[in-house]
Coordinates of C-alpha atoms and ligand atoms in Angstrom, one line a residue:
X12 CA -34.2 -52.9 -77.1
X13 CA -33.9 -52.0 -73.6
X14 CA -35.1 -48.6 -71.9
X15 CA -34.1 -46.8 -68.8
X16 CA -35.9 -44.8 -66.5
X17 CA -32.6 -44.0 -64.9
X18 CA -29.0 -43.9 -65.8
X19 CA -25.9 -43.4 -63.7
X20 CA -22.5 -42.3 -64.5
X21 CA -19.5 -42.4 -62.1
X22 CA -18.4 -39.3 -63.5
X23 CA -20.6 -37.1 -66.3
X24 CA -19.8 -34.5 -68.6
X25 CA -22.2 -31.4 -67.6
X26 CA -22.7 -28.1 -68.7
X27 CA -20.5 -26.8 -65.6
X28 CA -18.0 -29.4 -66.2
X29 CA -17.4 -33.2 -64.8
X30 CA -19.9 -34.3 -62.4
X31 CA -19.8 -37.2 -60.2
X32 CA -22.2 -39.7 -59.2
X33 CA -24.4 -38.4 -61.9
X34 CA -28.2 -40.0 -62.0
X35 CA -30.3 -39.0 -65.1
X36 CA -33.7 -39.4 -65.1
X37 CA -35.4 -39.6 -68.3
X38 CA -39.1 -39.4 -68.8
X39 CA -41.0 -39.4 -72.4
X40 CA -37.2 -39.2 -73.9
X41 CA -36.2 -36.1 -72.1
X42 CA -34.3 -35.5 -69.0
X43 CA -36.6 -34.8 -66.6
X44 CA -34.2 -34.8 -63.8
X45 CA -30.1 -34.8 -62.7
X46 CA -28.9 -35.4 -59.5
X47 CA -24.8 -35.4 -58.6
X48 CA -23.4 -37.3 -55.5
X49 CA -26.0 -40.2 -55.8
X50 CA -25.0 -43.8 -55.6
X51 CA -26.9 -46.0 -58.1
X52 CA -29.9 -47.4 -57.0
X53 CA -31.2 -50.9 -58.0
X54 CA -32.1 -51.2 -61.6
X55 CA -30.3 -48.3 -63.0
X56 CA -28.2 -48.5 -65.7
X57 CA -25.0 -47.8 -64.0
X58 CA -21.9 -47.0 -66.4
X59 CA -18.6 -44.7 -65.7
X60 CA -18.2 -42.3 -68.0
X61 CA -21.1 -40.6 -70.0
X62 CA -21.4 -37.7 -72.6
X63 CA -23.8 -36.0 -74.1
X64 CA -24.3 -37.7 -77.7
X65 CA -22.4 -35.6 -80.4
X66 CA -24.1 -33.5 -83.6
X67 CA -23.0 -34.4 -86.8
X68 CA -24.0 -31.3 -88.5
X69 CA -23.3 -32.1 -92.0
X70 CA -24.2 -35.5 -94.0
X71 CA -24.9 -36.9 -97.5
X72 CA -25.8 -40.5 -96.5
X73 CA -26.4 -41.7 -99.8
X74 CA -22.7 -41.4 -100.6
X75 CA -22.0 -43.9 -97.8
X76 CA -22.4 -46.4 -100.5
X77 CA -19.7 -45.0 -103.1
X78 CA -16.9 -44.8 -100.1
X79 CA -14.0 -45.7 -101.4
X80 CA -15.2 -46.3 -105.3
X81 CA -13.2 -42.5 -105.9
X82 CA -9.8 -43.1 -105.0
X83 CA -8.4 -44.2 -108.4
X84 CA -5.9 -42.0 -110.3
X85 CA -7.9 -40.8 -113.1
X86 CA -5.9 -39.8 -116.6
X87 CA -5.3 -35.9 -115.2
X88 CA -5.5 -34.0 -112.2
X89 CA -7.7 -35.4 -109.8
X90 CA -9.9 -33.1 -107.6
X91 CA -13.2 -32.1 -106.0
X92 CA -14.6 -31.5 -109.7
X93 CA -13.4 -35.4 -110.7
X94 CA -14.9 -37.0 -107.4
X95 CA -17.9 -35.5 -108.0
X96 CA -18.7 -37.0 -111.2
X97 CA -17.9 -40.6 -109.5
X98 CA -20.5 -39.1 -107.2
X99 CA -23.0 -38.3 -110.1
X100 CA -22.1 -41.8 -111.8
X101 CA -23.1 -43.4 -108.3
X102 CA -26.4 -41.7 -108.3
X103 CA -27.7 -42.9 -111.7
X104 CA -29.7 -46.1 -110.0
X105 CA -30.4 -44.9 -106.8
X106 CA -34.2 -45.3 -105.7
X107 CA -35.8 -44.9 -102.2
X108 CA -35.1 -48.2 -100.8
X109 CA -31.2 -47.8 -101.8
X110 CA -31.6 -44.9 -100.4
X111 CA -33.2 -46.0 -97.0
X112 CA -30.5 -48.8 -97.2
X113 CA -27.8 -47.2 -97.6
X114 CA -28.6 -44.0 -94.9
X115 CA -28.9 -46.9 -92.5
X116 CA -25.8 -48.1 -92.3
X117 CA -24.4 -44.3 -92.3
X118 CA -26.7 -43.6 -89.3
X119 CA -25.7 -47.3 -87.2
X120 CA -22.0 -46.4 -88.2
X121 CA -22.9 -42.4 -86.9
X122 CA -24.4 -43.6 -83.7
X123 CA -21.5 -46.4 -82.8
X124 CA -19.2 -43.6 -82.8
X125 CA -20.9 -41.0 -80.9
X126 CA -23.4 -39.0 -83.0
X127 CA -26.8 -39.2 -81.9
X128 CA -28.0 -36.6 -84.3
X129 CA -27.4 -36.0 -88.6
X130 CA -27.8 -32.9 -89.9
X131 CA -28.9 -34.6 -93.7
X132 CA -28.2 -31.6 -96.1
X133 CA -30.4 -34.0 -98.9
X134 CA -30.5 -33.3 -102.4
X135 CA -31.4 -36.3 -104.7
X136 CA -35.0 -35.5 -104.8
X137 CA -36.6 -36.8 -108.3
X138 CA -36.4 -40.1 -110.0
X139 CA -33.6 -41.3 -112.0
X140 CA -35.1 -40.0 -115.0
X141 CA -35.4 -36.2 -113.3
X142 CA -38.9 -36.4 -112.9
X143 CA -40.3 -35.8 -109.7
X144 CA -42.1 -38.7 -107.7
X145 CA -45.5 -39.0 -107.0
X146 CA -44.8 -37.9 -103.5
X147 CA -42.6 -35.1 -104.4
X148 CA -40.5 -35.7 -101.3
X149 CA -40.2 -39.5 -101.6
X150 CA -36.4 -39.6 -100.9
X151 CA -36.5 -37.3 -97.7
X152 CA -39.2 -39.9 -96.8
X153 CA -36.5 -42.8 -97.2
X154 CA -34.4 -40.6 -94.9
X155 CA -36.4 -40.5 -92.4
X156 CA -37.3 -44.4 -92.3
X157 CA -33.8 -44.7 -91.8
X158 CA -33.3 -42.1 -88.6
X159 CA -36.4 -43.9 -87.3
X160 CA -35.6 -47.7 -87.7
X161 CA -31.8 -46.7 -87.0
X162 CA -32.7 -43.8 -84.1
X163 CA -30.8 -41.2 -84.6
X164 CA -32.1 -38.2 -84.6
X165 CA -32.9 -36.2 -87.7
X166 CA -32.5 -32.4 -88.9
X167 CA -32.8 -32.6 -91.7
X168 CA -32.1 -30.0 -94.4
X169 CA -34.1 -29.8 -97.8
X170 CA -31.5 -28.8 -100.0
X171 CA -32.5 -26.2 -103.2
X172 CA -30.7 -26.7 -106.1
X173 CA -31.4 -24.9 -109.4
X174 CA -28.4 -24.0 -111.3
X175 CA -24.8 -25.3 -112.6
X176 CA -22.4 -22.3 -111.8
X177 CA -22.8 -19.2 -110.9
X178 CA -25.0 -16.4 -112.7
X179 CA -27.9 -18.8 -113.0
X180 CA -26.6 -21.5 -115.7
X181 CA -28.8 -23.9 -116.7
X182 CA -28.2 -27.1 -114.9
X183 CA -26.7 -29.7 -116.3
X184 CA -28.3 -33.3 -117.6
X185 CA -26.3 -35.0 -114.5
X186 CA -28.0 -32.3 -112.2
X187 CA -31.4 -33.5 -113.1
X188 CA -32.0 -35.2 -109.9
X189 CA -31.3 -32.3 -108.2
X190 CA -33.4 -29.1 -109.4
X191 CA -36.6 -28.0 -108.2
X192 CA -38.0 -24.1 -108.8
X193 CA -39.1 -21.9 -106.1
X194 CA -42.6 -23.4 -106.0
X195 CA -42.0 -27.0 -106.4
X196 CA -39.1 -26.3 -103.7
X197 CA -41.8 -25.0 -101.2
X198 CA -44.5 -28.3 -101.4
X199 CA -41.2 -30.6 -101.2
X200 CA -40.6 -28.9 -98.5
X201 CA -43.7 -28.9 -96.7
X202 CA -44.2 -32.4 -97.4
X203 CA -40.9 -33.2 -96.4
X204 CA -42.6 -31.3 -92.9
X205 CA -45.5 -33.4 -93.0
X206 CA -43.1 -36.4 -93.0
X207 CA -40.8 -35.9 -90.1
X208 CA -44.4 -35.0 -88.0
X209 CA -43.9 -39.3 -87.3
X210 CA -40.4 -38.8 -85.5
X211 CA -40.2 -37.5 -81.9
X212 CA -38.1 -34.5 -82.1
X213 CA -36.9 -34.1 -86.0
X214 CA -35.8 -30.6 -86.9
X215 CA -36.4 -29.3 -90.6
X216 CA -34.3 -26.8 -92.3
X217 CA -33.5 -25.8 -95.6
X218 CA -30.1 -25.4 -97.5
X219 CA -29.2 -23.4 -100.6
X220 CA -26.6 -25.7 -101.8
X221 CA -24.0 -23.4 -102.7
X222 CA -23.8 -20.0 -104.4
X223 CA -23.2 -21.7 -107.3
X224 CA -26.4 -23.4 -107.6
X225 CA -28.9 -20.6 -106.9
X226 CA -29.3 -16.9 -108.2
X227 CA -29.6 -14.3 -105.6
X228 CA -33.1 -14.1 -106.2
X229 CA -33.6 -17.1 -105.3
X230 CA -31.5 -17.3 -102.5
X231 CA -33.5 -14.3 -100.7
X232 CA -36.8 -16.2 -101.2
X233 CA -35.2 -18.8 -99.3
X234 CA -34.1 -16.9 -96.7
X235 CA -38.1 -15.3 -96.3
X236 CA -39.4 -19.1 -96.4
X237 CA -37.6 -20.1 -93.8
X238 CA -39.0 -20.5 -89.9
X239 CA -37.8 -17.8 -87.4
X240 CA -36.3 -20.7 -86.0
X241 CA -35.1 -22.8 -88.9
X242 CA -31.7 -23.6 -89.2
X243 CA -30.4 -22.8 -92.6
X244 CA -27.4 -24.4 -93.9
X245 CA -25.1 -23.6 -97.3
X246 CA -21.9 -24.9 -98.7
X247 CA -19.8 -22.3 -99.5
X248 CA -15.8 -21.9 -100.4
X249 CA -15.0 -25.6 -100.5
X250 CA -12.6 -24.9 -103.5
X251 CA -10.5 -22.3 -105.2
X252 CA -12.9 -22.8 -108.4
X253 CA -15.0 -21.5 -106.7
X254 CA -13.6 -18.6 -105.1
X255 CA -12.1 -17.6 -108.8
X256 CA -15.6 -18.1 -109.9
X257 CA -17.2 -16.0 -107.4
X258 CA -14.7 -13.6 -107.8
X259 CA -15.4 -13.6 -111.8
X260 CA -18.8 -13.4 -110.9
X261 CA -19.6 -10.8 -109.1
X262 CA -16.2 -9.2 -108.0
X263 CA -16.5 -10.6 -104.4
X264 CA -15.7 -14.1 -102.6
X265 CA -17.9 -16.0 -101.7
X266 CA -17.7 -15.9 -98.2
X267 CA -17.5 -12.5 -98.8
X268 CA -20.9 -12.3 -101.2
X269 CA -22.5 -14.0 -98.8
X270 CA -22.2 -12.0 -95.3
X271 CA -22.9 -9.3 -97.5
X272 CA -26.2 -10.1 -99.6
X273 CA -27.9 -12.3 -97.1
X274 CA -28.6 -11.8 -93.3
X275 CA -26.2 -14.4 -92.0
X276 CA -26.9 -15.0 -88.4
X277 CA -26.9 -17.7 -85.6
X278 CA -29.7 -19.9 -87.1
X279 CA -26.8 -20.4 -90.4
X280 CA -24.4 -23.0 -90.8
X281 CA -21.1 -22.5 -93.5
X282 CA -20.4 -25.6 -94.4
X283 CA -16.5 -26.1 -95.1
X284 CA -15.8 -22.2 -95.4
X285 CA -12.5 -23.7 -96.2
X286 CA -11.0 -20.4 -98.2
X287 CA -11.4 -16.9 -96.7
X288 CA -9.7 -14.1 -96.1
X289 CA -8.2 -12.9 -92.5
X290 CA -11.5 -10.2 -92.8
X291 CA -13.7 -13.2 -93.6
X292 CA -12.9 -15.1 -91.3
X293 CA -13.4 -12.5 -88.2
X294 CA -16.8 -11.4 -90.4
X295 CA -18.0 -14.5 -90.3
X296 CA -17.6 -15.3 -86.9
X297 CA -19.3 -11.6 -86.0
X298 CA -22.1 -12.9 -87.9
X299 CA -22.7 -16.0 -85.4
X300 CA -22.8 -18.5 -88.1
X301 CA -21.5 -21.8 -87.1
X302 CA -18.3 -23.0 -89.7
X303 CA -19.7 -26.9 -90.5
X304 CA -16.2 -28.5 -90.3
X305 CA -16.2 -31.8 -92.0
X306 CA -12.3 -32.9 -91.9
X307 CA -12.2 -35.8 -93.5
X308 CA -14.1 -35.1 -96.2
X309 CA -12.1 -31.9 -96.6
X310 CA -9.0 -34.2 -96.4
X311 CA -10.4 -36.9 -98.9
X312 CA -11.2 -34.2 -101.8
X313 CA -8.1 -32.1 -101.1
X314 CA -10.2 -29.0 -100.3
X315 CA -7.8 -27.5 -98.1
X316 CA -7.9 -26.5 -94.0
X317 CA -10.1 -23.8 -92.7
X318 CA -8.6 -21.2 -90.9
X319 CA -9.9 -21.8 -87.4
X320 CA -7.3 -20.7 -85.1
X321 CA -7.9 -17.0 -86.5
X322 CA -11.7 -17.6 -86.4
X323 CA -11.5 -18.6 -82.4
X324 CA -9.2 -15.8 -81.8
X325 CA -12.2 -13.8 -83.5
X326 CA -14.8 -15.8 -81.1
X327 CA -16.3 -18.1 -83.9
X328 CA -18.3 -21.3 -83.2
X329 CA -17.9 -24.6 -85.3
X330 CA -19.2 -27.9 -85.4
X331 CA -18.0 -31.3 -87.2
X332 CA -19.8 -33.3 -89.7
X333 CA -19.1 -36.3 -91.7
X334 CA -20.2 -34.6 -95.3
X335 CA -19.1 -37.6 -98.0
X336 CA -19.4 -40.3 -95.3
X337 CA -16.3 -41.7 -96.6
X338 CA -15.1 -42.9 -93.3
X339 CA -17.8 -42.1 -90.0
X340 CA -16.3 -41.8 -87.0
X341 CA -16.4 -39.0 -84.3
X342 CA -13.3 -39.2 -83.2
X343 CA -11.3 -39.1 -85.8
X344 CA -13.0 -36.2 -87.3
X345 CA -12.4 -34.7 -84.3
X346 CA -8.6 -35.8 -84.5
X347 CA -8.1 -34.9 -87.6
X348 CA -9.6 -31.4 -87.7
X349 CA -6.2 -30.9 -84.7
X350 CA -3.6 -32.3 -86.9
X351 CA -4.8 -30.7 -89.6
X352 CA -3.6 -27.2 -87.9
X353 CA -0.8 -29.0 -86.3
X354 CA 0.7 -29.9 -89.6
X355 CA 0.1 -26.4 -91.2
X356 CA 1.5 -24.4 -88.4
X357 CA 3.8 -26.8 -86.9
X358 CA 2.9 -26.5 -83.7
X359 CA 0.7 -28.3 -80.7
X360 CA -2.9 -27.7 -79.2
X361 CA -4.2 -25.4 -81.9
X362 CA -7.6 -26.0 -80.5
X363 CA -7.1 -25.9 -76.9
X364 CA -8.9 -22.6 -75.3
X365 CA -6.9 -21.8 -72.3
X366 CA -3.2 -22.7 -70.9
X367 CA -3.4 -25.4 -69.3
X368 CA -6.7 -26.6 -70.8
X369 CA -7.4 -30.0 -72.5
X370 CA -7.5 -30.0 -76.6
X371 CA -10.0 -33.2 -76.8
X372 CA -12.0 -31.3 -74.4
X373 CA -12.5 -27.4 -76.1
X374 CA -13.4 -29.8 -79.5
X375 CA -15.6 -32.0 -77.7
X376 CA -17.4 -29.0 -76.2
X377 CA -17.3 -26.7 -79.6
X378 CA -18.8 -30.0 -81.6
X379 CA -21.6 -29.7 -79.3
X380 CA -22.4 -26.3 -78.8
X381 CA -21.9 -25.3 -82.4
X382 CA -23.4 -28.5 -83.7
X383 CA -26.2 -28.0 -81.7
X384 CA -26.5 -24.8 -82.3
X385 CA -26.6 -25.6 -86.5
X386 CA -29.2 -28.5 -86.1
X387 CA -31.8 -26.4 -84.8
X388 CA -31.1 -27.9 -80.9
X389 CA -29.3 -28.5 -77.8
X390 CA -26.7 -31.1 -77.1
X391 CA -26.0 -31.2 -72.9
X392 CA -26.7 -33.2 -70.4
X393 CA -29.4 -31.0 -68.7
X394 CA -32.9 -31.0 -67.7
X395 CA -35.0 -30.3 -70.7
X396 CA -32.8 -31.9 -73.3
X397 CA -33.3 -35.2 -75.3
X398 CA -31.5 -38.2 -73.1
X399 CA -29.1 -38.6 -75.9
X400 CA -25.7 -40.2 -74.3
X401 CA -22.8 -41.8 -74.7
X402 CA -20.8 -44.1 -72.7
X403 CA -17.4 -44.5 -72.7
X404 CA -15.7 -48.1 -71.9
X405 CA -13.4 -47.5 -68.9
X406 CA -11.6 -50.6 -69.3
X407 CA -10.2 -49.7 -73.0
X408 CA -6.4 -49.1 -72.6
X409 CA -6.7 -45.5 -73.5
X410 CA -8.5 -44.6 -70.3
X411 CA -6.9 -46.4 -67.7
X412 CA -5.1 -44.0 -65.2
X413 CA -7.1 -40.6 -67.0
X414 CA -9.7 -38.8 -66.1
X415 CA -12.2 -36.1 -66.7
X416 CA -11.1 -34.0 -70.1
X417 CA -7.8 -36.6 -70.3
X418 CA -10.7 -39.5 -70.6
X419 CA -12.0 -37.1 -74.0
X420 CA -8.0 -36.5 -75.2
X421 CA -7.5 -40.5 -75.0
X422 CA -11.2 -40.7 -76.9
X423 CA -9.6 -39.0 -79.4
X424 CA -6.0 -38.7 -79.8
X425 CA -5.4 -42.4 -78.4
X426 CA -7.7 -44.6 -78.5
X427 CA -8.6 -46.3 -82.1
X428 CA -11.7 -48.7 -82.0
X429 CA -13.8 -49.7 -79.2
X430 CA -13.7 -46.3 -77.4
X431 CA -17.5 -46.1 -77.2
X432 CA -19.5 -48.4 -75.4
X433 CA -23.1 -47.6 -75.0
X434 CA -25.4 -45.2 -76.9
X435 CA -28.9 -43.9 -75.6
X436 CA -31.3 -41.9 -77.7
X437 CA -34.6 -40.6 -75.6
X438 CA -33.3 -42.4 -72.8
X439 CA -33.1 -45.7 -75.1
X440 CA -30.4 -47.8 -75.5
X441 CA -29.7 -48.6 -79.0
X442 CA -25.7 -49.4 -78.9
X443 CA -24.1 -51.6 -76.3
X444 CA -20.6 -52.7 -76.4
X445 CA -20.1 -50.4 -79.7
X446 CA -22.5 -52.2 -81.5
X447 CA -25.9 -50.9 -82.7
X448 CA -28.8 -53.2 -82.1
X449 CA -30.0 -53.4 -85.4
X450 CA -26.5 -53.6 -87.3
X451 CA -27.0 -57.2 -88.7
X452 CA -30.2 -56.5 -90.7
X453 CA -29.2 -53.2 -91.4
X454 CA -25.9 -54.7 -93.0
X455 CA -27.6 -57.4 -94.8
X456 CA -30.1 -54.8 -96.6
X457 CA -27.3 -52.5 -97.1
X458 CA -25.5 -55.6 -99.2
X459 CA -28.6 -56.6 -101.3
X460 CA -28.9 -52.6 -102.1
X461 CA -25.2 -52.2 -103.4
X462 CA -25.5 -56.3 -105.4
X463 CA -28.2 -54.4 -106.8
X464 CA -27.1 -50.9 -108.0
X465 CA -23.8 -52.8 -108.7
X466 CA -24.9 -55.8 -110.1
Ligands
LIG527 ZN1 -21.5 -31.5 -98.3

């Protein structure tokens, strides 16, 4: 694999807006230095169009390996609830080296479409037969292999799971995987900590899964054993179960329950928030908390469409993330979460900012502010930052005669496969001509792992 001292881009996509003749200079994986109006000097890696690489703020990778197995009519109404026990079904086998197979293709496929960072909300923790490992945080361990063999880079989000519905129910056999206590939580955790010391700039979090899976008592220690800093990350109104189960509950949604009982603030991610009120929504985005928008996996399970129009108007911030891994790709989560709101309201540029202004380029810039805001860092092309980039290929159809924000709309709205051309992590390049350097050996592990959880 190749590495750069210096990159330049014909045009680049600042913090102030398009640059051009944009030198980067990276030193120990950080940009130490950018220059505009430079002319490429021998041995740089000169390219024409370069982004910052995008956050992908919310990700299960193991279920990378059960795409598509769910989309079978099954002998009633299919849902969320039915998927999931596909999902459950999926996980029987699963050890750490399925596991570190599997999260490797997820992360090549991540970073040949644009993400240079997963936000890994991880919770199959023990052994098949519920009983912890001998290194408590074993999975998270296989994780981690895979952002470090793949490079991507990792936030990744110990997820605390304890109960089966809401009011503390015991959870169930299927679950077993899953449940830790506040203790056994905290040294899986630190471990976990211990773990992602080996990788340059890995973020660690924590994530109540959902209000369904934690009592409020435990939810608060949560909240005091997280970092000042640490991002904290929950999935939360995904369904209308679970709002009428909230609601049953404790008289509240759960949007709702949660700005109220726990002190939602800028270091939080909401993950779907697919079902609020019109005073939700504007709570929520008071609160600062970033909505974790994960469109096609809100598509593939029939969750519904968040309301983000009303939570811009109210000044919100949201990310994307690929959640079920059912199909990665940037763009089209990116695509999708517009025509989502197109179809709904029957109207154009939902997610445009301004008159005038470019929709590709308002989602490109709220996927990295808000996804960098939830993954515990920043996600710009400016000094300080990790070199993570992207390239786009000039020469693909969709960019021929754009420029600038249109280059971002044809990205997304126009231009199907082949869109991204190189990807650099620290400065690194790890995808050239929308292939990642390791993809053949990741893809052969990643077949002897399903023959064998399969066979
Ligand atoms: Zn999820």
């Amino acid at each position: 694999m190749s590495s750069a001292a210096r990159l330049h881009f014909e045009h680049a996509m600042l913090p102030d807006g398009w640059g051009r003749d944009v030198t980067v200079t990276v030193s120990d994986g950080l940009i130490a230095r950018i220059e505009r109006g430079t002319a490429p000097a021998p041995g740089d890696d000169a390219h024409k169009i370069g982004l910052p690489g995008l956050p992908n703020l919310h990700s299960h990778a193991f279920q990378r390996g059960m795409a598509g197995l769910a989309e079978r009519r099954g002998a009633g109404d299919d849902s969320f609830w039915t998927w999931r026990e596909v999902m459950y079904r999926f996980v029987e086998r699963m050890g750490p080296d399925e596991m570190r197979a599997i999260a490797g293709l997820a992360y090549v496929e991540m970073l040949e479409s644009g993400f240079t960072r997963v936000g890994e909300f991880h919770y199959v923790h023990h052994a098949p037969d519920g009983t912890p490992y001998a290194n408590p945080a074993e999975m998270a361990a296989a994780l981690a292999g895979a952002a470090e063999e793949t490079g991507i880079a990792l936030t990744l989000l110990p997820v605390f799971y304890a109960h089966a519905g809401f009011g503390g129910q015991a959870a169930g056999e299927d679950q077993r995987r899953f449940v830790h206590d506040i203790d056994s939580f905290a040294r899986l955790r630190a471990r976990s900590a211990e773990i992602l010391a080996a990788l340059p700039d890995a973020v660690i979090g924590l994530a109540p899964h959902s209000l369904r899976a934690v009592t409020p008592d435990e939810l608060a220690a949560l909240v005091a054993m997280a970092e000042r800093q640490a991002p904290i990350h929950i999935h939360v109104a995904e369904q209308q179960r679970e709002v009428r189960d909230c609601l049953a509950w404790s008289g509240a949604r759960p949007v709702e329950w949660l700005l109220d009982h726990s002190p939602v603030d800028q270091r939080w991610c909401l993950v779907h928030a697919t079902h609020m009120t019109g005073a939700e929504t504007a709570e929520m985005a008071r609160s600062t908390a970033v909505a974790g928008l994960c469109p096609i996996t809100e598509a593939n399970l029939g969750d519904g469409l968040f309301p983000v129009r009303d939570f811009l108007a109210a000044g919100g911030t949201y990310g994307v993330g690929s959640d079920s891994n059912v199909l990665i790709d940037a763009a089209e989560e990116m695509r999708l979460l517009e025509y989502g709101q197109r179809l709904q309201c029957q109207s154009r540029n939902m997610l445009a900012t301004e008159a005038g202004g470019s929709t590709g380029g308002a989602i490109v810039r709220a996927a990295l502010t808000g996804g960098g805001q939830a993954l515990g860092t920043r996600s710009a092309l400016m000094e300080g930052c990790a070199a993570d980039l992207v390239s786009l290929d000039a020469d693909h159809p969709a960019f021929i005669a754009r420029e600038r924000d249109a280059w971002l709309d044809g990205w997304i709205f126009a231009a199907r496969r082949g869109a991204v051309d190189a990807v650099w992590r620290r400065g690194r390049k790890i995808v050239s001509g929308g292939r990642h350097h390791a993809r053949d050996a990741i893809v052969a592990r990643y077949r002897a792992a399903l023959a064998g959880l399969f066979g």
